[in-house]
Short mmCIF file of N, CA and C in Angstrom, two decimals:
data_model
loop_
_atom_site.label_atom_id
_atom_site.label_comp_id
_atom_site.label_asym_id
_atom_site.label_seq_id
_atom_site.Cartn_x
_atom_site.Cartn_y
_atom_site.Cartn_z
N ILE A 58 5.80 -1.46 12.88
CA ILE A 58 4.65 -0.63 12.52
C ILE A 58 4.87 0.79 13.02
N MET A 59 5.31 0.92 14.27
CA MET A 59 5.49 2.27 14.82
C MET A 59 6.63 3.02 14.11
N ASP A 60 7.66 2.32 13.69
CA ASP A 60 8.75 2.98 12.96
C ASP A 60 8.23 3.60 11.67
N HIS A 61 7.40 2.86 10.92
CA HIS A 61 6.86 3.39 9.66
C HIS A 61 5.80 4.46 9.90
N TYR A 62 5.17 4.45 11.09
CA TYR A 62 4.20 5.50 11.41
C TYR A 62 4.94 6.78 11.80
N GLU A 63 5.95 6.65 12.64
CA GLU A 63 6.70 7.82 13.12
C GLU A 63 7.66 8.36 12.07
N HIS A 64 8.14 7.49 11.17
CA HIS A 64 9.09 7.89 10.11
C HIS A 64 8.61 7.31 8.78
N PRO A 65 7.46 7.80 8.29
CA PRO A 65 6.91 7.22 7.07
C PRO A 65 7.81 7.43 5.86
N ARG A 66 7.96 6.37 5.08
CA ARG A 66 8.76 6.43 3.86
C ARG A 66 7.87 6.89 2.70
N ASN A 67 8.45 7.65 1.78
CA ASN A 67 7.78 8.09 0.55
C ASN A 67 6.54 8.94 0.79
N ARG A 68 6.47 9.59 1.93
CA ARG A 68 5.33 10.44 2.22
C ARG A 68 5.56 11.82 1.62
N GLY A 69 4.53 12.38 1.07
CA GLY A 69 4.59 13.70 0.46
C GLY A 69 4.37 13.57 -1.04
N LEU A 70 3.41 14.32 -1.54
CA LEU A 70 3.09 14.26 -2.96
C LEU A 70 4.03 15.15 -3.75
N VAL A 71 4.14 14.86 -5.04
CA VAL A 71 4.95 15.69 -5.92
C VAL A 71 4.04 16.33 -6.96
N ASP A 72 4.41 17.51 -7.39
CA ASP A 72 3.65 18.22 -8.42
C ASP A 72 4.26 17.86 -9.76
N ASP A 73 3.83 16.72 -10.29
CA ASP A 73 4.42 16.18 -11.51
C ASP A 73 3.32 15.45 -12.28
N GLN A 74 3.03 15.94 -13.47
CA GLN A 74 1.93 15.38 -14.28
C GLN A 74 2.20 13.96 -14.77
N THR A 75 3.45 13.47 -14.64
CA THR A 75 3.74 12.10 -15.08
C THR A 75 3.31 11.06 -14.05
N TYR A 76 2.89 11.51 -12.87
CA TYR A 76 2.38 10.62 -11.82
C TYR A 76 0.87 10.45 -11.98
N GLN A 77 0.38 9.24 -11.79
CA GLN A 77 -1.05 9.00 -11.72
C GLN A 77 -1.44 9.11 -10.25
N LYS A 78 -2.68 9.56 -10.00
CA LYS A 78 -3.08 9.81 -8.62
C LYS A 78 -4.50 9.31 -8.37
N VAL A 79 -4.72 8.81 -7.17
CA VAL A 79 -6.06 8.40 -6.74
C VAL A 79 -6.24 8.79 -5.28
N ASN A 80 -7.46 9.18 -4.92
CA ASN A 80 -7.78 9.45 -3.52
C ASN A 80 -8.49 8.23 -2.95
N MET A 81 -8.05 7.82 -1.78
CA MET A 81 -8.68 6.69 -1.08
C MET A 81 -9.07 7.18 0.31
N ASN A 82 -10.31 6.89 0.71
CA ASN A 82 -10.71 7.27 2.06
C ASN A 82 -11.61 6.22 2.66
N SER A 83 -11.75 6.31 3.95
CA SER A 83 -12.52 5.34 4.71
C SER A 83 -13.70 6.03 5.36
N ASP A 84 -14.84 5.36 5.36
CA ASP A 84 -16.00 5.92 6.04
C ASP A 84 -16.06 5.46 7.49
N THR A 85 -15.09 4.64 7.91
CA THR A 85 -15.10 4.13 9.29
C THR A 85 -13.92 4.63 10.11
N CYS A 86 -13.07 5.47 9.51
CA CYS A 86 -11.86 5.92 10.19
C CYS A 86 -11.49 7.30 9.61
N ILE A 87 -10.45 7.91 10.13
CA ILE A 87 -10.01 9.22 9.61
C ILE A 87 -9.23 9.09 8.31
N ASP A 88 -8.93 7.86 7.90
CA ASP A 88 -8.05 7.63 6.77
C ASP A 88 -8.55 8.30 5.48
N ASP A 89 -7.70 9.16 4.94
CA ASP A 89 -7.98 9.87 3.69
C ASP A 89 -6.64 10.14 3.03
N LEU A 90 -6.25 9.28 2.09
CA LEU A 90 -4.93 9.36 1.47
C LEU A 90 -5.02 9.59 -0.02
N ASP A 91 -4.11 10.39 -0.53
CA ASP A 91 -3.87 10.47 -1.96
C ASP A 91 -2.66 9.59 -2.24
N ILE A 92 -2.78 8.73 -3.22
CA ILE A 92 -1.70 7.83 -3.63
C ILE A 92 -1.25 8.27 -5.02
N GLN A 93 0.05 8.42 -5.22
CA GLN A 93 0.62 8.76 -6.52
C GLN A 93 1.58 7.66 -6.94
N VAL A 94 1.54 7.32 -8.23
CA VAL A 94 2.47 6.34 -8.77
C VAL A 94 3.02 6.86 -10.08
N LYS A 95 4.33 6.68 -10.24
CA LYS A 95 4.97 7.00 -11.51
C LYS A 95 5.42 5.68 -12.12
N PHE A 96 4.91 5.41 -13.31
CA PHE A 96 5.29 4.20 -14.03
C PHE A 96 6.35 4.55 -15.06
N ASP A 97 7.31 3.67 -15.18
CA ASP A 97 8.32 3.77 -16.23
C ASP A 97 8.15 2.52 -17.07
N GLY A 98 7.29 2.62 -18.08
CA GLY A 98 6.93 1.43 -18.84
C GLY A 98 6.17 0.48 -17.95
N ASP A 99 6.70 -0.71 -17.77
CA ASP A 99 6.05 -1.73 -16.95
C ASP A 99 6.51 -1.68 -15.48
N LYS A 100 7.46 -0.81 -15.19
CA LYS A 100 8.02 -0.73 -13.82
C LYS A 100 7.37 0.39 -13.01
N ILE A 101 7.34 0.18 -11.70
CA ILE A 101 6.90 1.21 -10.77
C ILE A 101 8.14 2.01 -10.38
N ALA A 102 8.25 3.21 -10.92
CA ALA A 102 9.43 4.03 -10.66
C ALA A 102 9.35 4.71 -9.30
N ASP A 103 8.13 5.08 -8.88
CA ASP A 103 7.98 5.79 -7.61
C ASP A 103 6.55 5.62 -7.10
N VAL A 104 6.41 5.63 -5.78
CA VAL A 104 5.11 5.63 -5.11
C VAL A 104 5.18 6.70 -4.04
N ARG A 105 4.20 7.58 -4.03
CA ARG A 105 4.12 8.65 -3.04
C ARG A 105 2.72 8.62 -2.44
N TYR A 106 2.56 9.16 -1.27
CA TYR A 106 1.23 9.27 -0.66
C TYR A 106 1.26 10.39 0.37
N ASP A 107 0.08 10.92 0.66
CA ASP A 107 -0.04 11.92 1.72
C ASP A 107 -1.50 12.03 2.11
N GLY A 108 -1.73 12.60 3.24
CA GLY A 108 -3.08 12.77 3.75
C GLY A 108 -3.11 12.49 5.23
N GLU A 109 -4.31 12.33 5.73
CA GLU A 109 -4.50 12.05 7.15
C GLU A 109 -4.86 10.58 7.30
N ALA A 110 -4.14 9.88 8.18
CA ALA A 110 -4.40 8.46 8.35
C ALA A 110 -3.93 7.98 9.72
N CYS A 111 -4.58 6.94 10.20
CA CYS A 111 -4.20 6.35 11.49
C CYS A 111 -2.86 5.63 11.36
N ALA A 112 -2.36 5.13 12.47
CA ALA A 112 -1.06 4.47 12.50
C ALA A 112 -1.03 3.23 11.60
N ILE A 113 -2.08 2.44 11.62
CA ILE A 113 -2.12 1.22 10.81
C ILE A 113 -2.10 1.57 9.33
N CYS A 114 -2.91 2.51 8.92
CA CYS A 114 -2.99 2.90 7.51
C CYS A 114 -1.68 3.54 7.04
N THR A 115 -1.14 4.46 7.84
CA THR A 115 0.11 5.13 7.47
C THR A 115 1.25 4.13 7.34
N SER A 116 1.41 3.27 8.34
CA SER A 116 2.54 2.34 8.32
C SER A 116 2.39 1.28 7.23
N SER A 117 1.18 0.78 6.99
CA SER A 117 1.01 -0.22 5.94
C SER A 117 1.26 0.40 4.56
N THR A 118 0.85 1.65 4.36
CA THR A 118 1.08 2.33 3.08
C THR A 118 2.57 2.63 2.91
N SER A 119 3.23 3.01 3.99
CA SER A 119 4.67 3.26 3.94
C SER A 119 5.43 2.00 3.55
N ILE A 120 5.09 0.88 4.19
CA ILE A 120 5.74 -0.40 3.87
C ILE A 120 5.45 -0.80 2.43
N MET A 121 4.19 -0.66 2.01
CA MET A 121 3.81 -0.99 0.63
C MET A 121 4.64 -0.17 -0.36
N SER A 122 4.81 1.12 -0.08
CA SER A 122 5.53 1.98 -1.02
C SER A 122 6.99 1.56 -1.18
N THR A 123 7.58 1.06 -0.11
CA THR A 123 8.98 0.61 -0.21
C THR A 123 9.08 -0.76 -0.88
N LEU A 124 8.07 -1.59 -0.66
CA LEU A 124 8.08 -2.95 -1.22
C LEU A 124 7.97 -2.98 -2.74
N VAL A 125 7.16 -2.09 -3.31
CA VAL A 125 6.85 -2.20 -4.74
C VAL A 125 7.72 -1.30 -5.63
N LYS A 126 8.43 -0.36 -5.03
CA LYS A 126 9.25 0.54 -5.85
C LYS A 126 10.32 -0.26 -6.59
N GLY A 127 10.39 -0.04 -7.90
CA GLY A 127 11.37 -0.74 -8.72
C GLY A 127 10.88 -2.07 -9.26
N LYS A 128 9.70 -2.50 -8.82
CA LYS A 128 9.12 -3.77 -9.27
C LYS A 128 8.30 -3.54 -10.55
N THR A 129 8.11 -4.62 -11.30
CA THR A 129 7.20 -4.54 -12.44
C THR A 129 5.77 -4.54 -11.90
N LYS A 130 4.83 -4.19 -12.75
CA LYS A 130 3.42 -4.21 -12.35
C LYS A 130 3.01 -5.62 -11.94
N ALA A 131 3.47 -6.63 -12.68
CA ALA A 131 3.13 -8.02 -12.36
C ALA A 131 3.71 -8.43 -11.00
N GLU A 132 4.94 -8.03 -10.73
CA GLU A 132 5.55 -8.34 -9.43
C GLU A 132 4.79 -7.64 -8.31
N ALA A 133 4.41 -6.39 -8.52
CA ALA A 133 3.65 -5.64 -7.52
C ALA A 133 2.30 -6.28 -7.27
N LYS A 134 1.63 -6.71 -8.33
CA LYS A 134 0.33 -7.35 -8.18
C LYS A 134 0.45 -8.65 -7.38
N LYS A 135 1.53 -9.37 -7.59
CA LYS A 135 1.75 -10.62 -6.84
C LYS A 135 1.97 -10.31 -5.35
N ILE A 136 2.72 -9.25 -5.05
CA ILE A 136 2.93 -8.85 -3.66
C ILE A 136 1.60 -8.43 -3.04
N ILE A 137 0.82 -7.62 -3.76
CA ILE A 137 -0.47 -7.16 -3.24
C ILE A 137 -1.41 -8.35 -3.02
N GLU A 138 -1.45 -9.28 -3.96
CA GLU A 138 -2.30 -10.46 -3.82
C GLU A 138 -1.91 -11.26 -2.58
N ASN A 139 -0.64 -11.44 -2.35
CA ASN A 139 -0.18 -12.18 -1.16
C ASN A 139 -0.50 -11.42 0.12
N TYR A 140 -0.36 -10.10 0.09
CA TYR A 140 -0.71 -9.27 1.26
C TYR A 140 -2.19 -9.43 1.58
N MET A 141 -3.04 -9.31 0.56
CA MET A 141 -4.49 -9.44 0.79
C MET A 141 -4.83 -10.84 1.28
N ASN A 142 -4.18 -11.86 0.72
CA ASN A 142 -4.41 -13.22 1.20
C ASN A 142 -4.05 -13.34 2.67
N MET A 143 -2.94 -12.71 3.07
CA MET A 143 -2.54 -12.74 4.48
C MET A 143 -3.61 -12.06 5.35
N ILE A 144 -4.04 -10.89 4.93
CA ILE A 144 -5.03 -10.12 5.70
C ILE A 144 -6.33 -10.91 5.87
N TYR A 145 -6.73 -11.61 4.80
CA TYR A 145 -8.00 -12.35 4.82
C TYR A 145 -7.82 -13.84 5.14
N GLU A 146 -6.66 -14.17 5.75
CA GLU A 146 -6.38 -15.53 6.26
C GLU A 146 -6.41 -16.61 5.19
N LYS A 147 -5.87 -16.30 4.02
CA LYS A 147 -5.72 -17.29 2.96
C LYS A 147 -4.24 -17.61 2.83
N ASP A 148 -3.89 -18.57 1.98
CA ASP A 148 -2.49 -18.94 1.78
C ASP A 148 -1.71 -17.78 1.15
N TYR A 149 -0.50 -17.56 1.63
CA TYR A 149 0.35 -16.49 1.10
C TYR A 149 1.81 -16.86 1.26
N ASP A 150 2.65 -16.18 0.48
CA ASP A 150 4.09 -16.38 0.52
C ASP A 150 4.70 -15.31 1.42
N GLU A 151 5.10 -15.72 2.62
CA GLU A 151 5.63 -14.81 3.63
C GLU A 151 6.87 -14.05 3.14
N GLU A 152 7.71 -14.70 2.35
CA GLU A 152 8.95 -14.07 1.89
C GLU A 152 8.70 -12.87 0.99
N LEU A 153 7.63 -12.91 0.21
CA LEU A 153 7.31 -11.79 -0.68
C LEU A 153 6.94 -10.53 0.09
N LEU A 154 6.44 -10.71 1.30
CA LEU A 154 5.87 -9.59 2.05
C LEU A 154 6.87 -8.81 2.89
N GLU A 155 8.03 -9.38 3.17
CA GLU A 155 9.06 -8.72 3.95
C GLU A 155 8.44 -8.05 5.19
N GLU A 156 8.61 -6.74 5.35
CA GLU A 156 8.11 -6.04 6.56
C GLU A 156 6.58 -6.05 6.68
N ALA A 157 5.88 -6.22 5.57
CA ALA A 157 4.42 -6.21 5.60
C ALA A 157 3.85 -7.36 6.42
N ILE A 158 4.68 -8.34 6.73
CA ILE A 158 4.27 -9.47 7.55
C ILE A 158 3.82 -8.99 8.95
N ALA A 159 4.22 -7.78 9.31
CA ALA A 159 3.81 -7.20 10.60
C ALA A 159 2.29 -7.09 10.73
N PHE A 160 1.58 -7.14 9.61
CA PHE A 160 0.12 -6.99 9.63
C PHE A 160 -0.61 -8.33 9.59
N LYS A 161 0.10 -9.43 9.86
CA LYS A 161 -0.50 -10.76 9.73
C LYS A 161 -1.64 -11.02 10.70
N ASN A 162 -1.71 -10.30 11.80
CA ASN A 162 -2.79 -10.51 12.76
C ASN A 162 -3.93 -9.51 12.64
N THR A 163 -3.93 -8.74 11.55
CA THR A 163 -4.96 -7.72 11.35
C THR A 163 -6.36 -8.33 11.36
N HIS A 164 -6.50 -9.54 10.85
CA HIS A 164 -7.82 -10.19 10.80
C HIS A 164 -8.46 -10.32 12.18
N LYS A 165 -7.64 -10.30 13.22
CA LYS A 165 -8.18 -10.41 14.59
C LYS A 165 -8.93 -9.16 15.01
N GLN A 166 -8.68 -8.06 14.32
CA GLN A 166 -9.42 -6.82 14.55
C GLN A 166 -10.01 -6.41 13.20
N ALA A 167 -11.14 -6.98 12.87
CA ALA A 167 -11.75 -6.80 11.55
C ALA A 167 -11.95 -5.33 11.19
N ASN A 168 -12.20 -4.48 12.20
CA ASN A 168 -12.40 -3.06 11.93
C ASN A 168 -11.13 -2.37 11.46
N ARG A 169 -9.98 -3.02 11.56
CA ARG A 169 -8.71 -2.43 11.11
C ARG A 169 -8.30 -2.89 9.71
N ILE A 170 -9.04 -3.84 9.15
CA ILE A 170 -8.70 -4.36 7.82
C ILE A 170 -8.70 -3.24 6.78
N LYS A 171 -9.71 -2.39 6.82
CA LYS A 171 -9.77 -1.29 5.85
C LYS A 171 -8.55 -0.37 6.01
N CYS A 172 -8.15 -0.12 7.25
CA CYS A 172 -6.97 0.72 7.51
C CYS A 172 -5.71 0.09 6.90
N ALA A 173 -5.58 -1.21 7.08
CA ALA A 173 -4.37 -1.91 6.64
C ALA A 173 -4.32 -2.15 5.14
N THR A 174 -5.45 -1.94 4.45
CA THR A 174 -5.50 -2.22 3.01
C THR A 174 -5.76 -1.00 2.14
N LEU A 175 -6.05 0.14 2.73
CA LEU A 175 -6.44 1.33 1.95
C LEU A 175 -5.39 1.73 0.91
N GLY A 176 -4.15 1.89 1.33
CA GLY A 176 -3.09 2.28 0.40
C GLY A 176 -2.84 1.21 -0.65
N TRP A 177 -2.90 -0.05 -0.25
CA TRP A 177 -2.69 -1.17 -1.17
C TRP A 177 -3.78 -1.20 -2.24
N ASN A 178 -5.03 -0.94 -1.83
CA ASN A 178 -6.13 -0.89 -2.79
C ASN A 178 -5.97 0.28 -3.76
N GLY A 179 -5.43 1.39 -3.26
CA GLY A 179 -5.16 2.53 -4.14
C GLY A 179 -4.12 2.18 -5.19
N LEU A 180 -3.08 1.48 -4.78
CA LEU A 180 -2.05 1.09 -5.73
C LEU A 180 -2.59 0.14 -6.79
N ILE A 181 -3.37 -0.85 -6.38
CA ILE A 181 -3.90 -1.80 -7.36
C ILE A 181 -4.83 -1.08 -8.35
N LYS A 182 -5.58 -0.11 -7.85
CA LYS A 182 -6.46 0.68 -8.72
C LYS A 182 -5.64 1.43 -9.78
N LEU A 183 -4.53 2.04 -9.36
CA LEU A 183 -3.68 2.78 -10.29
C LEU A 183 -3.00 1.83 -11.30
N ILE A 184 -2.59 0.67 -10.85
CA ILE A 184 -1.98 -0.30 -11.77
C ILE A 184 -3.01 -0.73 -12.81
N GLU A 185 -4.21 -1.05 -12.35
CA GLU A 185 -5.26 -1.49 -13.28
C GLU A 185 -5.62 -0.39 -14.28
N GLU A 186 -5.72 0.86 -13.81
CA GLU A 186 -6.02 1.98 -14.71
C GLU A 186 -4.92 2.16 -15.75
N SER A 187 -3.67 1.92 -15.36
CA SER A 187 -2.55 2.10 -16.29
C SER A 187 -2.53 1.01 -17.36
N GLU A 188 -3.21 -0.09 -17.11
CA GLU A 188 -3.21 -1.20 -18.05
C GLU A 188 -4.40 -1.18 -19.00
N GLU A 189 -5.32 -0.23 -18.78
CA GLU A 189 -6.52 -0.15 -19.64
C GLU A 189 -6.19 0.41 -21.01
#
């Protein structure tokens, strides 16, 4: 978690109209992120994000951005579904989550759930909008 907080991957937005963008923020924390996604047909070509966020939010978004890059929308949705299941203590496939497994105990601090899911919720929103 600290590695992705201190050295976040895919951080920094790009000025490119081919990217879709959404702002996600929390009313319980400082978290305020812009999430950008570039789709190449059904594939996620790139994920970018920037803004102000706590260590949990920054690191979970960084891990998410590396996990889904190059995946199809369906593959990304399956990863997100498993991540959310893990966060909310439901059945999940640990292998799909790779480094995101670091957040498996987030449920023990319920006030951190929003931090750990903000970027992921932004990505699912962008995927759903792209499919409309």
